[in-house]
Amino acid sequence: ADAAQRLGHLDAVGGAGAENLKEWRAAGADGFGMGTALYQPGMTVADVAARAAKIVAAFDAAMGGGR
């Protein structure tokens, strides 16, 4: 059995971002932790909002549709 089956729940952190959530999901991830994929020092509120929107859209697609 893969790690997600053995553990029952698997969250991907450290490297998860809008560009790869679908791959993490296919590998068995149930959830995601976001750090620098969402915010880096010096970013404006608009920058963070734009990244957040991309992450939400990627999450919805990775999880098989809308919320």
mmCIF file of N, CA and C in Angstrom, residues 9-39:
data_model
loop_
_atom_site.group_PDB
_atom_site.id
_atom_site.type_symbol
_atom_site.label_atom_id
_atom_site.label_comp_id
_atom_site.label_asym_id
_atom_site.label_seq_id
_atom_site.Cartn_x
_atom_site.Cartn_y
_atom_site.Cartn_z
ATOM 1 N N HIS A 9 -4.274 9.686 5.830
ATOM 2 C CA HIS A 9 -4.380 11.066 5.365
ATOM 3 C C HIS A 9 -2.971 11.569 5.101
ATOM 4 N N LEU A 10 -2.803 12.280 3.998
ATOM 5 C CA LEU A 10 -1.475 12.766 3.635
ATOM 6 C C LEU A 10 -1.581 14.188 3.115
ATOM 7 N N ASP A 11 -0.857 15.112 3.745
ATOM 8 C CA ASP A 11 -0.798 16.506 3.296
ATOM 9 C C ASP A 11 0.560 16.774 2.673
ATOM 10 N N ALA A 12 0.551 17.426 1.533
ATOM 11 C CA ALA A 12 1.792 17.809 0.863
ATOM 12 C C ALA A 12 2.166 19.224 1.292
ATOM 13 N N VAL A 13 3.374 19.398 1.777
ATOM 14 C CA VAL A 13 3.902 20.709 2.145
ATOM 15 C C VAL A 13 5.336 20.789 1.637
ATOM 16 N N GLY A 14 5.871 21.986 1.545
ATOM 17 C CA GLY A 14 7.246 22.120 1.069
ATOM 18 C C GLY A 14 7.384 21.754 -0.385
ATOM 19 N N GLY A 15 6.932 22.622 -1.242
ATOM 20 C CA GLY A 15 7.032 22.374 -2.675
ATOM 21 C C GLY A 15 5.689 22.284 -3.368
ATOM 22 N N ALA A 16 4.619 22.263 -2.600
ATOM 23 C CA ALA A 16 3.290 22.245 -3.202
ATOM 24 C C ALA A 16 2.924 23.656 -3.637
ATOM 25 N N GLY A 17 2.394 23.772 -4.844
ATOM 26 C CA GLY A 17 1.970 25.069 -5.368
ATOM 27 C C GLY A 17 0.985 24.872 -6.502
ATOM 28 N N ALA A 18 0.483 25.974 -7.015
ATOM 29 C CA ALA A 18 -0.546 25.921 -8.056
ATOM 30 C C ALA A 18 -0.112 25.070 -9.253
ATOM 31 N N GLU A 19 1.168 25.082 -9.562
ATOM 32 C CA GLU A 19 1.651 24.386 -10.757
ATOM 33 C C GLU A 19 1.735 22.870 -10.587
ATOM 34 N N ASN A 20 1.609 22.352 -9.366
ATOM 35 C CA ASN A 20 1.781 20.908 -9.209
ATOM 36 C C ASN A 20 0.774 20.227 -8.278
ATOM 37 N N LEU A 21 -0.305 20.896 -7.906
ATOM 38 C CA LEU A 21 -1.284 20.268 -7.011
ATOM 39 C C LEU A 21 -1.908 19.018 -7.622
ATOM 40 N N LYS A 22 -2.145 19.044 -8.917
ATOM 41 C CA LYS A 22 -2.753 17.881 -9.575
ATOM 42 C C LYS A 22 -1.834 16.661 -9.465
ATOM 43 N N GLU A 23 -0.538 16.871 -9.620
ATOM 44 C CA GLU A 23 0.413 15.767 -9.503
ATOM 45 C C GLU A 23 0.482 15.259 -8.067
ATOM 46 N N TRP A 24 0.480 16.182 -7.089
ATOM 47 C CA TRP A 24 0.466 15.762 -5.691
ATOM 48 C C TRP A 24 -0.790 14.957 -5.387
ATOM 49 N N ARG A 25 -1.929 15.396 -5.895
ATOM 50 C CA ARG A 25 -3.194 14.695 -5.668
ATOM 51 C C ARG A 25 -3.130 13.296 -6.274
ATOM 52 N N ALA A 26 -2.599 13.186 -7.491
ATOM 53 C CA ALA A 26 -2.476 11.883 -8.152
ATOM 54 C C ALA A 26 -1.560 10.942 -7.364
ATOM 55 N N ALA A 27 -0.606 11.522 -6.629
ATOM 56 C CA ALA A 27 0.314 10.721 -5.816
ATOM 57 C C ALA A 27 -0.283 10.345 -4.460
ATOM 58 N N GLY A 28 -1.492 10.844 -4.167
ATOM 59 C CA GLY A 28 -2.168 10.443 -2.941
ATOM 60 C C GLY A 28 -2.363 11.521 -1.902
ATOM 61 N N ALA A 29 -1.942 12.747 -2.171
ATOM 62 C CA ALA A 29 -2.113 13.822 -1.192
ATOM 63 C C ALA A 29 -3.592 14.164 -1.026
ATOM 64 N N ASP A 30 -3.997 14.364 0.221
ATOM 65 C CA ASP A 30 -5.374 14.749 0.545
ATOM 66 C C ASP A 30 -5.499 16.241 0.810
ATOM 67 N N GLY A 31 -4.406 16.878 1.171
ATOM 68 C CA GLY A 31 -4.420 18.303 1.496
ATOM 69 C C GLY A 31 -3.064 18.902 1.198
ATOM 70 N N PHE A 32 -2.984 20.220 1.333
ATOM 71 C CA PHE A 32 -1.771 20.937 0.943
ATOM 72 C C PHE A 32 -1.481 22.054 1.926
ATOM 73 N N GLY A 33 -0.211 22.250 2.247
ATOM 74 C CA GLY A 33 0.234 23.375 3.056
ATOM 75 C C GLY A 33 0.975 24.347 2.163
ATOM 76 N N MET A 34 0.612 25.599 2.253
ATOM 77 C CA MET A 34 1.225 26.611 1.397
ATOM 78 C C MET A 34 2.072 27.567 2.222
ATOM 79 N N GLY A 35 3.252 27.859 1.741
ATOM 80 C CA GLY A 35 4.145 28.835 2.361
ATOM 81 C C GLY A 35 4.550 29.840 1.305
ATOM 82 N N THR A 36 5.761 29.658 0.791
ATOM 83 C CA THR A 36 6.272 30.600 -0.202
ATOM 84 C C THR A 36 5.526 30.528 -1.529
ATOM 85 N N ALA A 37 4.743 29.463 -1.736
ATOM 86 C CA ALA A 37 3.902 29.427 -2.942
ATOM 87 C C ALA A 37 2.833 30.511 -2.863
ATOM 88 N N LEU A 38 2.494 30.938 -1.639
ATOM 89 C CA LEU A 38 1.468 31.952 -1.439
ATOM 90 C C LEU A 38 2.054 33.323 -1.131
ATOM 91 N N TYR A 39 3.073 33.375 -0.296
ATOM 92 C CA TYR A 39 3.615 34.664 0.143
ATOM 93 C C TYR A 39 5.126 34.625 0.253
#
